[in-house]
Coordinates of C-alpha atoms in Angstrom, one line a residue:
M1 CA -8.8 -5.1 1.6
T2 CA -6.2 -3.7 -0.8
S3 CA -2.5 -4.5 -0.5
E4 CA -1.9 -0.9 0.6
Q5 CA -4.5 -1.1 3.3
Q6 CA -3.0 -4.5 4.5
T7 CA 0.5 -2.9 4.6
N8 CA -0.8 0.1 6.6
M9 CA -2.8 -2.1 9.0
T10 CA 0.3 -4.3 9.6
I11 CA 2.4 -1.3 10.3
R12 CA -0.1 0.2 12.7
L13 CA -0.5 -3.2 14.5
I14 CA 3.2 -3.6 14.8
A15 CA 3.7 -0.1 16.1
G16 CA 0.8 -0.6 18.6
F17 CA 2.4 -3.8 19.8
I18 CA 5.7 -2.2 20.3
V19 CA 4.1 0.6 22.3
V20 CA 2.1 -1.9 24.4
M21 CA 5.3 -3.9 25.1
L22 CA 7.1 -0.7 26.2
V23 CA 4.2 0.1 28.5
A24 CA 4.3 -3.5 29.9
A25 CA 8.0 -3.3 30.5
G26 CA 7.6 0.0 32.4
L27 CA 4.8 -1.3 34.5
E28 CA 6.8 -4.5 35.2
L29 CA 9.7 -2.5 36.3
L30 CA 7.4 -0.7 38.8
V31 CA 6.1 -4.0 40.0
V32 CA 9.6 -5.4 40.5
Q33 CA 10.5 -2.3 42.5
L34 CA 7.3 -2.6 44.6
V35 CA 8.0 -6.3 45.3
N36 CA 11.7 -5.7 46.2
R37 CA 11.1 -2.7 48.4
L38 CA 7.8 -3.6 50.0
F39 CA 6.7 -7.3 49.7
V40 CA 10.1 -9.0 50.2
P41 CA 11.4 -7.1 53.3
G42 CA 8.1 -6.3 54.8
L43 CA 6.0 -9.5 54.3
I44 CA 7.8 -12.4 52.6
L45 CA 11.0 -12.6 54.7
P46 CA 9.2 -12.3 58.1
L47 CA 6.6 -14.9 57.0
M48 CA 9.4 -17.2 55.8
E49 CA 11.1 -17.0 59.1
Q50 CA 7.8 -17.8 60.9
A51 CA 7.3 -20.8 58.5
G52 CA 10.8 -22.0 59.1
I53 CA 12.1 -21.4 55.5
Q54 CA 15.8 -20.4 55.7
S55 CA 16.6 -18.9 52.3
M56 CA 14.9 -17.6 49.2
T57 CA 15.4 -15.1 46.4
V58 CA 12.6 -13.2 44.7
G59 CA 13.0 -15.1 41.5
Q60 CA 12.4 -18.4 43.5
S61 CA 9.1 -17.2 44.9
V62 CA 7.2 -18.7 41.9
Y63 CA 8.7 -22.1 42.4
L64 CA 7.9 -21.9 46.1
F65 CA 4.4 -20.9 45.4
L66 CA 3.9 -23.8 43.0
G67 CA 5.6 -26.2 45.4
M68 CA 3.3 -25.1 48.2
I69 CA 0.2 -25.6 46.0
F70 CA 1.5 -29.1 45.1
L71 CA 2.0 -29.9 48.8
L72 CA -1.4 -28.7 49.8
L73 CA -2.9 -31.0 47.1
V74 CA -0.9 -33.9 48.4
R75 CA -2.1 -33.1 52.0
L76 CA -5.7 -33.1 50.7
L77 CA -5.2 -36.5 49.0
G78 CA -3.6 -37.8 52.1
L79 CA -6.7 -37.0 54.1
I80 CA -8.7 -38.9 51.6
F81 CA -6.4 -41.9 51.4
Q82 CA -5.6 -42.0 55.1
G83 CA -2.2 -40.4 54.9
S84 CA -0.7 -43.0 52.5
L85 CA 0.4 -40.3 50.1
T86 CA 1.8 -37.8 52.6
E87 CA 5.3 -39.2 52.7
L88 CA 5.4 -39.7 49.0
G89 CA 4.3 -36.1 48.4
D90 CA 6.9 -34.7 50.8
Q91 CA 9.6 -36.6 49.0
I92 CA 8.5 -35.4 45.5
L93 CA 8.2 -31.8 46.8
A94 CA 11.7 -32.0 48.4
A95 CA 13.1 -33.2 45.1
I96 CA 11.4 -30.4 43.1
V97 CA 12.6 -27.8 45.6
S98 CA 16.2 -29.2 45.7
H99 CA 16.3 -29.1 41.9
A100 CA 14.9 -25.6 41.6
F101 CA 17.2 -24.1 44.3
T102 CA 20.5 -25.7 43.4
G103 CA 23.3 -23.5 44.6
S104 CA 21.2 -21.6 47.2
K105 CA 22.0 -21.6 50.9
G106 CA 20.4 -25.0 51.6
M107 CA 16.7 -24.1 51.6
V108 CA 14.8 -26.3 54.0
L109 CA 11.1 -26.9 53.6
P110 CA 9.6 -28.3 56.8
H111 CA 6.1 -29.5 57.4
L112 CA 4.1 -26.4 56.6
T113 CA 1.5 -25.8 59.3
G114 CA 0.0 -22.9 61.0
G115 CA -1.2 -19.4 60.0
G116 CA 2.2 -18.2 58.8
V117 CA 2.2 -20.7 56.0
F118 CA -1.3 -19.6 54.9
L119 CA -0.2 -15.9 55.0
L120 CA 3.0 -16.7 53.1
L121 CA 1.0 -18.5 50.5
L122 CA -1.4 -15.6 50.2
V123 CA 1.4 -13.0 49.9
L124 CA 3.1 -15.1 47.2
A125 CA -0.1 -15.4 45.3
N126 CA -0.7 -11.7 45.4
M127 CA 2.9 -11.1 44.3
I128 CA 2.5 -13.4 41.3
V129 CA -0.7 -11.5 40.4
L130 CA 1.3 -8.3 40.6
Y131 CA 3.9 -9.7 38.2
A132 CA 1.2 -10.7 35.8
L133 CA -0.9 -7.6 36.1
P134 CA 1.1 -5.4 33.7
Y135 CA 0.7 -8.0 30.9
V136 CA -3.0 -8.3 31.6
I137 CA -3.5 -4.5 31.5
T138 CA -1.4 -4.1 28.3
G139 CA -3.1 -7.2 26.8
V140 CA -6.5 -5.6 27.3
L141 CA -5.2 -2.2 25.9
Y142 CA -3.8 -3.9 22.8
A143 CA -7.0 -5.8 22.3
R144 CA -8.9 -2.5 22.4
F145 CA -6.4 -1.0 20.0
V146 CA -6.8 -3.9 17.5
I147 CA -10.6 -3.6 17.7
G148 CA -10.3 0.2 17.1
Q149 CA -8.1 -0.4 14.1
M150 CA -10.5 -2.9 12.7
R151 CA -13.4 -0.4 13.1
L152 CA -11.2 2.2 11.4
L153 CA -10.5 -0.1 8.6
Q154 CA -14.2 -0.9 8.2
E155 CA -15.0 2.8 8.1
E156 CA -12.3 3.4 5.4
Q157 CA -13.7 0.5 3.4
R158 CA -17.2 1.9 3.7
K159 CA -16.1 5.3 2.5
E160 CA -14.2 3.6 -0.4
H161 CA -17.4 1.7 -1.4
E162 CA -19.4 4.9 -1.3
K163 CA -16.7 6.6 -3.4
F164 CA -16.7 3.7 -5.8
D165 CA -20.4 3.8 -6.2
A166 CA -20.3 7.6 -6.8
D167 CA -17.4 7.2 -9.3
R168 CA -19.3 4.3 -11.1
N169 CA -22.4 6.4 -11.5
L170 CA -20.3 9.3 -12.8
I171 CA -18.5 7.1 -15.2
L172 CA -21.8 5.6 -16.5
S173 CA -23.2 9.1 -16.9
D174 CA -20.1 10.3 -18.8
I175 CA -20.1 7.2 -21.0
A176 CA -23.7 7.8 -22.0
H177 CA -22.8 11.4 -22.8
D178 CA -19.8 10.5 -24.9
L179 CA -21.6 7.8 -26.8
R180 CA -24.8 9.7 -27.4
N181 CA -23.3 12.6 -29.4
P182 CA -21.6 10.6 -32.2
I183 CA -24.4 8.0 -32.3
T184 CA -27.0 10.9 -32.7
T185 CA -24.9 12.3 -35.6
V186 CA -24.6 8.9 -37.3
L187 CA -28.3 8.2 -37.0
G188 CA -29.2 11.7 -38.3
Y189 CA -26.9 11.5 -41.4
A190 CA -27.9 7.9 -42.1
R191 CA -31.6 8.8 -42.0
A192 CA -31.1 11.8 -44.3
L193 CA -29.3 9.6 -46.8
E194 CA -31.8 6.8 -46.6
D195 CA -34.8 9.2 -47.1
G196 CA -33.2 10.8 -50.2
M197 CA -32.9 14.2 -48.5
V198 CA -29.3 14.6 -49.8
T199 CA -29.2 14.9 -53.5
D200 CA -25.8 16.6 -53.9
P201 CA -23.1 13.9 -54.4
A202 CA -20.4 16.0 -52.7
L203 CA -22.7 16.6 -49.7
A204 CA -23.5 12.9 -49.5
R205 CA -19.8 12.0 -49.5
R206 CA -19.3 14.4 -46.7
Y207 CA -22.1 12.8 -44.8
L208 CA -20.6 9.4 -45.3
K209 CA -17.2 10.6 -44.1
A210 CA -18.8 12.1 -41.0
I211 CA -20.6 8.8 -40.4
E212 CA -17.3 6.9 -40.7
A213 CA -15.5 9.4 -38.4
K214 CA -18.2 9.2 -35.8
S215 CA -18.2 5.4 -36.0
R216 CA -14.5 5.3 -35.5
R217 CA -15.0 7.6 -32.5
V218 CA -17.6 5.2 -31.0
N219 CA -15.2 2.3 -31.7
D220 CA -12.4 4.1 -29.9
L221 CA -14.6 4.9 -26.9
I222 CA -15.6 1.3 -26.7
N223 CA -12.0 0.1 -26.9
I224 CA -10.7 2.4 -24.2
L225 CA -13.7 1.6 -22.0
F226 CA -12.9 -2.0 -22.4
D227 CA -9.3 -1.4 -21.5
Y228 CA -10.4 0.6 -18.4
A229 CA -12.7 -2.1 -17.2
K230 CA -10.1 -4.8 -17.9
I231 CA -7.3 -3.3 -15.9
N232 CA -9.6 -2.5 -13.0
S233 CA -11.0 -6.1 -12.8
T234 CA -9.8 -8.4 -10.0
G235 CA -8.8 -11.2 -12.4
F236 CA -6.5 -9.0 -14.5
H237 CA -2.7 -9.7 -14.4
L238 CA 0.2 -8.3 -16.2
Q239 CA 2.2 -10.6 -18.6
K240 CA 5.7 -9.3 -17.8
R241 CA 8.6 -10.1 -20.0
T242 CA 12.1 -8.7 -20.4
L243 CA 12.1 -6.0 -23.1
D244 CA 14.0 -3.0 -24.4
I245 CA 12.2 0.1 -23.2
N246 CA 13.9 2.3 -25.9
E247 CA 12.7 0.0 -28.7
L248 CA 9.2 0.0 -27.2
V249 CA 9.0 3.8 -27.0
R250 CA 10.4 4.1 -30.5
E251 CA 7.8 1.7 -32.0
N252 CA 4.8 3.4 -30.4
T253 CA 6.1 6.9 -31.3
A254 CA 6.5 5.8 -34.9
L255 CA 2.9 4.5 -35.0
L256 CA 1.5 7.9 -33.9
F257 CA 4.0 10.1 -35.8
E258 CA 1.7 10.6 -38.9
E259 CA -1.4 11.3 -36.8
V260 CA 0.5 13.9 -34.7
E261 CA 1.7 15.7 -37.9
D262 CA -1.8 15.6 -39.4
R263 CA -2.9 17.6 -36.3
G264 CA -0.4 20.3 -37.2
M265 CA 2.0 19.5 -34.4
E266 CA 5.8 18.7 -34.3
L267 CA 6.9 15.5 -32.7
D268 CA 10.5 15.5 -31.5
A269 CA 11.7 12.0 -30.6
Q270 CA 14.9 11.9 -28.4
I271 CA 15.1 8.2 -27.7
S272 CA 18.4 6.6 -26.6
E273 CA 20.0 4.1 -29.0
E274 CA 21.2 2.0 -26.1
R275 CA 19.4 -1.1 -25.0
W276 CA 17.8 -0.7 -21.5
Q277 CA 16.2 -3.9 -20.4
I278 CA 13.1 -3.7 -18.1
L279 CA 10.5 -6.2 -17.0
A280 CA 7.1 -5.1 -18.3
D281 CA 4.0 -6.1 -20.1
R282 CA 4.6 -5.1 -23.7
V283 CA 1.0 -4.7 -24.7
Q284 CA -0.1 -2.8 -21.5
F285 CA 3.0 -0.5 -21.3
S286 CA 2.5 0.3 -25.0
R287 CA -0.9 1.7 -23.9
V288 CA 0.8 4.0 -21.5
I289 CA 3.1 5.5 -24.1
S290 CA 0.4 5.8 -26.8
N291 CA -2.1 7.3 -24.3
L292 CA 0.4 9.9 -23.2
I293 CA 1.2 10.9 -26.8
N294 CA -2.4 11.0 -27.8
N295 CA -3.2 13.1 -24.7
A296 CA -0.6 15.6 -25.8
S297 CA -1.8 15.7 -29.4
R298 CA -5.6 15.9 -28.7
H299 CA -5.6 18.5 -26.0
N300 CA -3.3 21.2 -27.4
P301 CA -3.6 23.6 -30.3
R302 CA -1.9 23.3 -33.7
G303 CA 1.7 24.2 -33.8
T304 CA 2.4 22.5 -30.4
R305 CA 5.8 20.9 -30.0
I306 CA 5.7 17.4 -28.4
L307 CA 8.8 15.8 -27.0
V308 CA 9.2 12.0 -26.5
R309 CA 12.4 11.3 -24.6
T310 CA 14.0 8.4 -22.7
Q311 CA 16.6 9.2 -20.1
A312 CA 18.6 7.1 -17.7
I313 CA 19.8 8.3 -14.3
R314 CA 22.7 6.5 -12.7
H315 CA 24.9 6.9 -9.7
T316 CA 27.7 8.1 -12.1
D317 CA 25.8 11.4 -12.0
R318 CA 25.5 11.3 -15.8
A319 CA 22.3 11.5 -17.8
L320 CA 22.5 8.9 -20.6
S321 CA 19.9 10.4 -22.9
Y322 CA 19.6 11.3 -26.6
D323 CA 20.4 14.9 -25.8
Q324 CA 23.8 14.7 -24.1
M325 CA 23.7 18.4 -23.4
R326 CA 21.3 17.7 -20.6
R327 CA 23.9 16.0 -18.4
G328 CA 23.9 18.9 -16.0
Q329 CA 20.2 18.4 -15.4
T330 CA 20.7 14.9 -13.8
Q331 CA 21.0 15.9 -10.2
E332 CA 18.0 18.1 -10.4
D333 CA 16.0 15.3 -12.1
R334 CA 17.1 12.9 -9.4
I335 CA 15.7 15.2 -6.7
R336 CA 12.6 16.2 -8.7
Y337 CA 11.5 12.6 -9.4
G338 CA 12.7 11.0 -6.2
L339 CA 14.9 8.6 -8.1
G340 CA 18.3 7.4 -7.2
E341 CA 18.8 5.2 -10.3
G342 CA 16.3 4.4 -13.0
I343 CA 14.7 5.4 -16.3
L344 CA 12.5 8.3 -17.2
V345 CA 10.1 8.1 -20.1
I346 CA 9.1 11.7 -20.8
I347 CA 6.3 13.0 -23.0
A348 CA 6.4 16.8 -22.8
D349 CA 4.6 19.6 -24.8
D350 CA 4.7 23.4 -25.0
G351 CA 0.9 23.7 -25.4
Q352 CA -1.8 24.9 -23.1
P353 CA -1.0 24.8 -19.4
I354 CA -3.2 22.6 -17.1
P355 CA -5.5 24.6 -14.8
R356 CA -4.5 24.2 -11.1
E357 CA -7.9 22.8 -10.1
L358 CA -7.6 20.2 -12.8
A359 CA -4.0 19.2 -12.2
E360 CA -4.8 17.8 -8.8
H361 CA -7.3 15.3 -10.3
M362 CA -5.4 14.7 -13.6
F363 CA -5.3 10.9 -13.3
E364 CA -8.9 10.4 -12.2
P365 CA -11.4 9.0 -14.7
F366 CA -13.1 11.8 -16.8
A367 CA -11.0 14.5 -15.1
M368 CA -11.0 16.7 -18.3
G369 CA -14.7 17.5 -18.1
D370 CA -17.5 17.3 -20.7
S371 CA -16.5 20.3 -22.8
S372 CA -12.9 19.3 -23.2
R373 CA -13.8 15.7 -24.2
S374 CA -16.4 16.9 -26.7
S375 CA -14.2 19.5 -28.3
R376 CA -10.9 17.6 -28.4
G377 CA -12.2 14.1 -29.0
G378 CA -10.7 12.5 -25.9
S379 CA -12.3 10.0 -23.7
G380 CA -11.2 11.3 -20.3
L381 CA -9.8 7.8 -19.5
G382 CA -6.4 7.8 -21.2
L383 CA -4.4 9.3 -18.4
S384 CA -6.3 7.3 -15.8
I385 CA -5.4 4.1 -17.7
A386 CA -1.8 5.1 -18.1
A387 CA -1.5 5.9 -14.4
K388 CA -3.1 2.6 -13.4
I389 CA -0.9 0.5 -15.7
S390 CA 2.2 2.3 -14.5
Q391 CA 1.2 1.6 -10.8
M392 CA 0.6 -2.1 -11.6
H393 CA 4.2 -2.3 -12.9
G394 CA 5.6 -0.6 -9.8
Y395 CA 6.3 2.6 -11.7
R396 CA 5.0 6.1 -11.1
L397 CA 3.3 8.5 -13.6
I398 CA 3.7 12.1 -12.5
L399 CA 2.8 15.5 -13.9
D400 CA 5.8 17.9 -14.1
E401 CA 4.6 21.4 -14.7
N402 CA 8.1 22.9 -14.6
Y403 CA 9.9 20.8 -17.2
P404 CA 12.6 22.9 -18.8
G405 CA 11.6 24.4 -22.2
Y406 CA 8.0 23.0 -22.1
T407 CA 4.7 23.9 -20.5
K408 CA 4.2 20.4 -18.9
A409 CA 5.5 16.9 -19.0
F410 CA 4.1 13.5 -18.1
V411 CA 6.9 11.4 -16.8
V412 CA 6.9 7.6 -16.2
V413 CA 9.5 7.0 -13.4
I414 CA 10.9 3.5 -13.6
P415 CA 13.1 2.5 -10.6
K416 CA 16.3 0.6 -10.9
H417 CA 15.2 -2.9 -12.0
W418 CA 16.8 -2.7 -15.4
S419 CA 20.1 -3.3 -17.1

């Protein structure tokens, strides 16, 4: 059971318990009215007079019932032990009754004999059953509710397991597809060189460069598959430390700057010079930033502008970002990203828009499809890994298809846990 499922189950059980208790309170109110209007004036008071009991309130009926049970047990023991316990039992019972009814109108408990006592005992027993009945009913209802929730949880887990199996089979199929193409190329070129089929030195060098490029491609795939498997394993934990988010974004942007330019794209870094301290895993959160920048550079045409920006949103209604002209955008960003205070790490581009049918599954493994992965060189796992790592940090990775001046933006929303 995941933490989210545990939370949902707890909420449902608490809500069900509250509803059951409200029902029990309503039924108890009806029982009290029934006792006060029917049992007390119609049965209990007349039987009390017949039994010689002078005064009693409804709340004292339980004490009376228990006292009468005790007295009957003493009488029974008295028959067995030839009456030697009868006097002692009467004295103990009188002490109990006197203590229970202190302040009443001098309740007197005589020797209880005759049919009136039996009827009074029977009526009191039924009255106590009535008092307990609402809780018995609601207890049964709540037990059935809990059983139903457990069955619902089991059904959800069964569906999750089925989805996991289906996703696993899909991932294995896609992995085989992504690895097969470059390996086939490497084997073909290597065999051609080995058999002496390539005599032109320039062509041989081109084959060797292709082998190197495809080998790097396979190595990249293996690395990102390892990352995906690691962050989805049960034993994986983040190593969080206090760090400067602006410094981290700046470092990862600098590492990829040359690669982005080699693809014929423009990288615009608008990173604040301030120090914004957050609690994060440096290695894993670096993967988030690099995966988002790589996604923008690999899945857009040449000439695309890529923006890397950090922005703080504070209650002062002022956006502390590299571009101070964007201060008027703060309130809109606060509403758009559901953030009162916090930090936004934004990677935007003006390249190709994302198809509507793909946008809904953007953060699922291999969401890009075979053709996109093959033509652009992506693995189909970069965004899924970035979303998973962000979630593990307590952050959110969202797709903003209406970011001002750009076709789309991937935004990491970091709530207010920073300084």
